[in-house]
Short mmCIF file of C-alpha atoms in Angstrom, two decimals:
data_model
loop_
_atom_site.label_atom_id
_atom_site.label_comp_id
_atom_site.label_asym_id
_atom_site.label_seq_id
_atom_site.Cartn_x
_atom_site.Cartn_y
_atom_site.Cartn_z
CA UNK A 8 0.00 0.00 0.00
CA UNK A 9 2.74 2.44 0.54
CA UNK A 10 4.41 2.05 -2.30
CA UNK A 11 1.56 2.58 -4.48
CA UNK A 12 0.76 5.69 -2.42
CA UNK A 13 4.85 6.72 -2.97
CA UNK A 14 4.24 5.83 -6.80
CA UNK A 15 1.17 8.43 -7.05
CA UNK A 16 2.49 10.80 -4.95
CA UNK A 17 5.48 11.29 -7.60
CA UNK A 18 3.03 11.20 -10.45
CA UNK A 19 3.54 14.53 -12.75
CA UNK A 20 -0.22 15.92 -11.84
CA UNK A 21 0.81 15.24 -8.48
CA UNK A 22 3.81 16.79 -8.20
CA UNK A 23 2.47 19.41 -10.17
CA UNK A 24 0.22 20.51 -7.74
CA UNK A 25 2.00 20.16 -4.95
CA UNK A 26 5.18 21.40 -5.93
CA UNK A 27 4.83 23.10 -9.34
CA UNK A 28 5.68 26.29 -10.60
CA UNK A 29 2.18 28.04 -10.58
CA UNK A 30 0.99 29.29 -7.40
CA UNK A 31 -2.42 28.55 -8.82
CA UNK A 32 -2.78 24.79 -9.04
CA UNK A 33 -3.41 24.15 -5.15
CA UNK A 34 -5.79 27.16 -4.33
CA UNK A 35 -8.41 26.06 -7.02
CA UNK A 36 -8.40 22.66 -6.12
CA UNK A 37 -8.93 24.16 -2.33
CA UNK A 38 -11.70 26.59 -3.52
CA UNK A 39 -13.10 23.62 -5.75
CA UNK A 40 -12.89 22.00 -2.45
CA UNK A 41 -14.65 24.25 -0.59
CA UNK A 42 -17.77 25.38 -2.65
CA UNK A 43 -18.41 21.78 -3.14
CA UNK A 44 -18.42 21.56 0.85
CA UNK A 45 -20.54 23.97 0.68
CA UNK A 46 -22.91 22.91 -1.65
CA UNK A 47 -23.06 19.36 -0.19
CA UNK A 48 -23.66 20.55 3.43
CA UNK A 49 -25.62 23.71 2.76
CA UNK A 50 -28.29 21.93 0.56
CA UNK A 51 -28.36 18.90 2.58
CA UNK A 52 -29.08 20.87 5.60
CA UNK A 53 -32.07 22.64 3.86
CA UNK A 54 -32.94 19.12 2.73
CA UNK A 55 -33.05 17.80 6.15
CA UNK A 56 -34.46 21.12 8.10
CA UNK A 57 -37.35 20.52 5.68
CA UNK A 58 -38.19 17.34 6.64
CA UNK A 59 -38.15 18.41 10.32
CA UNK A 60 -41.01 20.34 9.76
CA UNK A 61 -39.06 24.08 9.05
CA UNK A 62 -40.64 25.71 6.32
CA UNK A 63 -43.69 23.89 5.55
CA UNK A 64 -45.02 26.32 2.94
CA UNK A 65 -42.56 24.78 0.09
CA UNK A 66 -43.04 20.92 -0.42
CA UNK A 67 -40.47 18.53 0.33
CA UNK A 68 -40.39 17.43 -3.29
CA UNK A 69 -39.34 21.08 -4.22
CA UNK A 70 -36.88 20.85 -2.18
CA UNK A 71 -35.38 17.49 -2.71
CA UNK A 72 -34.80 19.17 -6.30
CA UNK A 73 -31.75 21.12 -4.55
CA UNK A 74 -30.27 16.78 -4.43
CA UNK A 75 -28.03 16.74 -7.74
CA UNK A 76 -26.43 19.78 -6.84
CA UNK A 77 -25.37 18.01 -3.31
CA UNK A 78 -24.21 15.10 -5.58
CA UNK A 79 -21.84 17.49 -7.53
CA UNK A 80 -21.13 19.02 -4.44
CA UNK A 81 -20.01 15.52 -2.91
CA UNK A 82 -18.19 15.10 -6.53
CA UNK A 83 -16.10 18.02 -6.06
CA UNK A 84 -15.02 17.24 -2.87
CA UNK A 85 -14.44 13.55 -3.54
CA UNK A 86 -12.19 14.32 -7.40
CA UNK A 87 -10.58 16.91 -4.79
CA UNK A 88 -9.73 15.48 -1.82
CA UNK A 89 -8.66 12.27 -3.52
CA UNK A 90 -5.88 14.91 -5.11
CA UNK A 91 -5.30 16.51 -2.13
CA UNK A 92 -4.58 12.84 -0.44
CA UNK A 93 -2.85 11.44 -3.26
CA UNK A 94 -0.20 14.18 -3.55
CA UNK A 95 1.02 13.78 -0.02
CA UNK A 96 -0.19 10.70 1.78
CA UNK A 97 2.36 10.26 4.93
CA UNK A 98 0.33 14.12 5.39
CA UNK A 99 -3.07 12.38 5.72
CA UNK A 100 -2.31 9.27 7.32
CA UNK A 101 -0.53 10.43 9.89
CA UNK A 102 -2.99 13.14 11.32
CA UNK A 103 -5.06 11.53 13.86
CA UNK A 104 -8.02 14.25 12.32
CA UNK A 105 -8.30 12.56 8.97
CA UNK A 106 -9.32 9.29 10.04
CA UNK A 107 -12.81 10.38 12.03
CA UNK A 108 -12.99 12.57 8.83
CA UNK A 109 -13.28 9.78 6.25
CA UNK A 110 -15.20 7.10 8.84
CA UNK A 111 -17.78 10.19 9.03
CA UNK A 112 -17.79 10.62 5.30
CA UNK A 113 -18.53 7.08 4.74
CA UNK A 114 -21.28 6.69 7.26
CA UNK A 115 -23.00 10.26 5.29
CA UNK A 116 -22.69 8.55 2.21
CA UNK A 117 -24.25 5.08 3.42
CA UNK A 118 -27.11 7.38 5.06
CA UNK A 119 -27.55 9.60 1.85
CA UNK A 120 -27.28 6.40 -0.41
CA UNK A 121 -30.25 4.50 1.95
CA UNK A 122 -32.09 7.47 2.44
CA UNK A 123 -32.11 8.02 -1.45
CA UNK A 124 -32.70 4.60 -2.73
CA UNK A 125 -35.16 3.48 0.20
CA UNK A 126 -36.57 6.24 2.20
CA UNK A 127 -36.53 9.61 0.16
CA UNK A 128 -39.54 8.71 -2.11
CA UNK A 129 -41.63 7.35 0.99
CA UNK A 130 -40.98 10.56 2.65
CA UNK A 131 -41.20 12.98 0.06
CA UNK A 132 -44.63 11.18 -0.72
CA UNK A 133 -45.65 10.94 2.68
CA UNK A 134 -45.16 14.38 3.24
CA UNK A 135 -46.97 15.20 0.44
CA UNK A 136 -50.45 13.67 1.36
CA UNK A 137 -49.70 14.88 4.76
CA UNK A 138 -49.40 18.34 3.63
CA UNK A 139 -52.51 17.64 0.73
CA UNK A 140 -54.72 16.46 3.86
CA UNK A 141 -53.82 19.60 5.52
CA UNK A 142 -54.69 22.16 3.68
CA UNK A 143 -57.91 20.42 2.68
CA UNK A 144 -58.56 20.46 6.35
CA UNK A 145 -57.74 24.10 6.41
CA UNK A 146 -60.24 24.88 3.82
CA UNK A 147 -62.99 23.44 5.19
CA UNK A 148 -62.71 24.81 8.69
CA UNK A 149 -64.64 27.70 9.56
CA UNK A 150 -62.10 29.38 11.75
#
């Protein structure tokens, strides 16, 4: 395993970006980095607030709409942080921070990936006929 770490850490793209001659090449990966943090947790966090009830006057299917955009946003960071890794591994395997960092990704993905394929639909639906039964409740009442 460390040798094929070693052999893609000397890669030219690798050593490119981490020891080129632009100053450029490792601030746009980070800023790539970044906005697709960004996008991943920002939109999943309006995702999920929704379903906790915040907001009720836009559906939950409107919302889940914001989804692809996580996905690139999970894309961005993944293309980038598997650059970031690969062009200095002793880096990232030695600080005790990284490790949490990746079991915690992998547990978000699982989650996103079950919630997607088993739950989201349900949900979304649910919500849906709960929020349909509502208002048809509110327009009957006489208050």
């Amino acid at each position: 395993m460390h040798d094929l770490l070693l052999w893609y850490q000397h890669l030219p793209p690798m050593v490119a970006i981490a020891e080129g001659e632009t100053v450029w090449a490792y601030p746009t990966i980070l800023m790539l980095h970044t906005v697709g943090l960004g996008w991943l947790v920002g939109l999943n966090t309006v995702v999920a607030l929704r379903l906790l009830g915040v907001g009720r006057r836009v559906s939950v299917a409107a919302v889940k709409e914001f989804m692809p955009w996580a996905v690139v946003g999970f894309a961005l960071c993944a293309i980038t942080g598997v650059i970031f890794f690969v062009s200095e591994p002793p880096t990232y395997l030695q600080n005790p921070a990284w490790w949490p960092k990746v079991v915690c990704l992998a547990i978000a993905g699982v989650n996103a990936f079950v919630f997607e394929t088993g739950f989201g639909r349900q949900v979304a639906d649910l919500r849906a006929r709960s929020e349909e039964h509502t208002s048809e409740l509110q327009s009957h009442s006489f208050i």
